[in-house]
CSV table of C-alpha atoms in Angstrom, one decimal:
chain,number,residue,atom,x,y,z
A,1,UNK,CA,0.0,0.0,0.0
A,2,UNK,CA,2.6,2.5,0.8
A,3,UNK,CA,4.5,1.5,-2.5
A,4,UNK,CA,1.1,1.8,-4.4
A,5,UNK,CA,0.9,5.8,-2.9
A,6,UNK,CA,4.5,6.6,-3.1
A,7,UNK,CA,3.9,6.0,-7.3
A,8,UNK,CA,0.6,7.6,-7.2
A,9,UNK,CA,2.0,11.2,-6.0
A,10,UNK,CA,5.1,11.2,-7.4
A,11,UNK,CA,2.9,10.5,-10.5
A,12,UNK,CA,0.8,13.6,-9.4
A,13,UNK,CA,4.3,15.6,-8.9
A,14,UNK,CA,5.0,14.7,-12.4
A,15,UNK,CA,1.7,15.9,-13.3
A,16,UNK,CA,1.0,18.7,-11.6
A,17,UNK,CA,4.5,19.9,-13.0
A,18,UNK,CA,4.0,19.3,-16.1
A,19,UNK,CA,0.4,21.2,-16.3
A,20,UNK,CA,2.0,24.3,-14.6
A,21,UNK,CA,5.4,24.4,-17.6
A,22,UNK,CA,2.8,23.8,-19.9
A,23,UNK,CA,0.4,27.0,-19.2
A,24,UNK,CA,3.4,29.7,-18.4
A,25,UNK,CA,1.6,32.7,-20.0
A,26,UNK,CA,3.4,35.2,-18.2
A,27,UNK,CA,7.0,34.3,-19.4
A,28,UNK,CA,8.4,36.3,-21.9
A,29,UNK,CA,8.6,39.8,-23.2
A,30,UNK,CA,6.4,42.9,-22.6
A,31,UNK,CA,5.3,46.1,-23.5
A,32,UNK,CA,2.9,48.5,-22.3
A,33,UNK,CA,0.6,49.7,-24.6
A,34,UNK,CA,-0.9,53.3,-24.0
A,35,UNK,CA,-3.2,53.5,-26.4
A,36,UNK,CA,-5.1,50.3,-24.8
A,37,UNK,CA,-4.4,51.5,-21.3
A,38,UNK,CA,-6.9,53.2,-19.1
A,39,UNK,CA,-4.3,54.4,-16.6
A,40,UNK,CA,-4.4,58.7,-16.7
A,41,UNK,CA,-1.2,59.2,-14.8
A,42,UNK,CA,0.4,60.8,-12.2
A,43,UNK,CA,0.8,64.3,-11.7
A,44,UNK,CA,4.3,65.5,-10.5
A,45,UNK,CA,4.8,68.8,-9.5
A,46,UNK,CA,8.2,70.8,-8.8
A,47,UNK,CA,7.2,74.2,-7.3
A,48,UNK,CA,10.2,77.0,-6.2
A,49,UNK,CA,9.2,77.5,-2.7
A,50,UNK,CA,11.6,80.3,-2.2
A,51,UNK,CA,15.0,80.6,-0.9
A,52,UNK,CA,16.3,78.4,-2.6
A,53,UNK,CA,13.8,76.3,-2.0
A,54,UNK,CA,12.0,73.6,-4.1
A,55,UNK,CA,8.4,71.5,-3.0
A,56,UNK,CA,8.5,68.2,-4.7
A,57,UNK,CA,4.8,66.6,-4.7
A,58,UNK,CA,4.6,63.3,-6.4
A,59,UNK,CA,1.0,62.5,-5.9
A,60,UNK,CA,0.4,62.9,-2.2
A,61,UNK,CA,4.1,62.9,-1.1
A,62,UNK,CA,6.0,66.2,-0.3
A,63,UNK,CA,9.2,67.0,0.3
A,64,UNK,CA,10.9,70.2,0.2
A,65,UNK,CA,15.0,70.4,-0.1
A,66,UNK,CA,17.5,72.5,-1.7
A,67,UNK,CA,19.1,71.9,-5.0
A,68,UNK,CA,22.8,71.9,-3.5
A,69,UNK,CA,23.2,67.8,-3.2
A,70,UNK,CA,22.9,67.8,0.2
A,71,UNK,CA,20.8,65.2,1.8
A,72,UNK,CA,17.2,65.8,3.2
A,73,UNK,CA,16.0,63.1,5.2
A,74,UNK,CA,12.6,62.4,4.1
A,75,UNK,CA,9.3,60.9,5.7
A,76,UNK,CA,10.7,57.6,4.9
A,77,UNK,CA,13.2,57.3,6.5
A,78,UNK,CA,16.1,57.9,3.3
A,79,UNK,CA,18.0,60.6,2.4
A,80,UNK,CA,17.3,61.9,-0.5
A,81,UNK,CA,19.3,65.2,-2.6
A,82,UNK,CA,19.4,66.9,-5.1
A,83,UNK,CA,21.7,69.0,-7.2
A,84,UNK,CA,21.5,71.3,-10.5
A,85,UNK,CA,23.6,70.8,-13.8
A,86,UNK,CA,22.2,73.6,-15.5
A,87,UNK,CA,18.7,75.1,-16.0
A,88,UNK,CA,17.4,72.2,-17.7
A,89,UNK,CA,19.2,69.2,-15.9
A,90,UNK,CA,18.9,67.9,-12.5
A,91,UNK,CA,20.7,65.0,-10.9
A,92,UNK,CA,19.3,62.8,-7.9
A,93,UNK,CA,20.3,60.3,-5.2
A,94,UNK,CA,18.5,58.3,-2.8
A,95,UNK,CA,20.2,56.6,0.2
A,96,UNK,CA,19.0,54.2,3.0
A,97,UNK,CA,21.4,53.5,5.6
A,98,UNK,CA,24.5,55.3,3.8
A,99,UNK,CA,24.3,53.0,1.2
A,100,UNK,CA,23.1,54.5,-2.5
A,101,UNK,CA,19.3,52.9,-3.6
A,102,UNK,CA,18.8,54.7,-6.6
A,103,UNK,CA,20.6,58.1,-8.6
A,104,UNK,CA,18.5,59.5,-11.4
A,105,UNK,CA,19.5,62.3,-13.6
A,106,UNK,CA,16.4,64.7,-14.8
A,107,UNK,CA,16.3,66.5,-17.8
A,108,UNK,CA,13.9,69.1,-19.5
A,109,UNK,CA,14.2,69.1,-23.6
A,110,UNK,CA,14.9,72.4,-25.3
A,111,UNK,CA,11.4,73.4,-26.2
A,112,UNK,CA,10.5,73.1,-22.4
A,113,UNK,CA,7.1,70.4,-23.2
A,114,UNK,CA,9.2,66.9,-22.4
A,115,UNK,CA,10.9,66.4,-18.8
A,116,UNK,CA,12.9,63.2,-18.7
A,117,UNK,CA,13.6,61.0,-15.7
A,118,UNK,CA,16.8,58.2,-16.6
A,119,UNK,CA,16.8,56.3,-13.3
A,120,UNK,CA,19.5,53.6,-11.8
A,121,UNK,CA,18.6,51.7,-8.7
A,122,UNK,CA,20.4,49.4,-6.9
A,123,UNK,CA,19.3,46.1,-5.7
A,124,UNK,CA,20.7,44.5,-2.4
A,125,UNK,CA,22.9,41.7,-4.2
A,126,UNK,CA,24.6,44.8,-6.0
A,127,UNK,CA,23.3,44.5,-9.7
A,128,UNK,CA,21.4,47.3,-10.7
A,129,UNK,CA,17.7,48.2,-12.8
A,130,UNK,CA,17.3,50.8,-15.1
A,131,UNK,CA,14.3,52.9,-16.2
A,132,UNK,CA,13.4,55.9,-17.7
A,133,UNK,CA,10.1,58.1,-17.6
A,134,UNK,CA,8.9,60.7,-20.0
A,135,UNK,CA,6.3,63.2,-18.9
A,136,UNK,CA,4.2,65.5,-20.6
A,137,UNK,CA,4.2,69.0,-19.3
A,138,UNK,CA,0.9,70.2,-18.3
A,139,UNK,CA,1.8,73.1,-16.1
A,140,UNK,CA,4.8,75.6,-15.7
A,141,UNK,CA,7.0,77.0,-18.9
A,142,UNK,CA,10.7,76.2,-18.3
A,143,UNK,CA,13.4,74.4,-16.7
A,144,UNK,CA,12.2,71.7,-14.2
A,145,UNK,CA,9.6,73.5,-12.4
A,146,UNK,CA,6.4,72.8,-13.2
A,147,UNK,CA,3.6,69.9,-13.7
């Protein structure tokens, strides 16, 4: 009897293995599609808040730092800063714990309508992800500041 079961589930092993290689429709390649999407965005929003000053709000979140690449601990719990490579290109780091988590670099095109986020983060086993975001302006009429 405990032969006859042994066979039966590593029969069902074999099976159920088999069935799950067999119906992997989430391996492979993909792209997002906004023209079937029904996602609207997120607004982000740079405001000058004055002396030398800037009020980040991304969605709901707020932080307000200087652009001289200091770090501002934020409500998280990192340290995030900023600094300015000329009127149309910002560069950022994130740190948790004195170790780097992510650097992005932040650039506005010539004709002021495109801002551009190129971002590097760093996983814990020390490779790192890369993404870039391109946003619309909506608000604002040079430079980073703006919606």
């Amino acid at each position: 009897m405990y032969r006859r079961l042994s066979v039966f589930f590593a029969l069902l092993s074999v099976m159920s293995a088999s069935a799950l290689a067999a119906d992997d429709s989430f391996v492979g390649k993909w792209k997002f599609n906004p023209d079937k999407s029904q996602m609207n965005g997120l607004d982000y929003k740079i405001e000058d808040a004055g002396g030398g000053q800037y009020k980040f709000m991304f969605g709901d979140d707020v932080e307000t730092l200087t652009l001289d690449g200091k770090g501002h601990v934020t409500k998280y719990g990192d340290t995030w800063s900023i600094k300015t490579n000329g009127p149309n290109s910002w560069e950022s780091t994130n740190e948790r714990d004195g170790k780097m988590t992510s650097k992005s670099k932040w650039t506005v095109s010539e004709d002021g309508q495109t801002f551009t986020s190129t971002d590097e983060n760093m996983r814990p086993d020390g490779s790192t992800g890369r993404s870039e975001a391109i946003f619309k302006r909506t608000g604002g009429t040079s430079g980073p500041v703006g919606t």
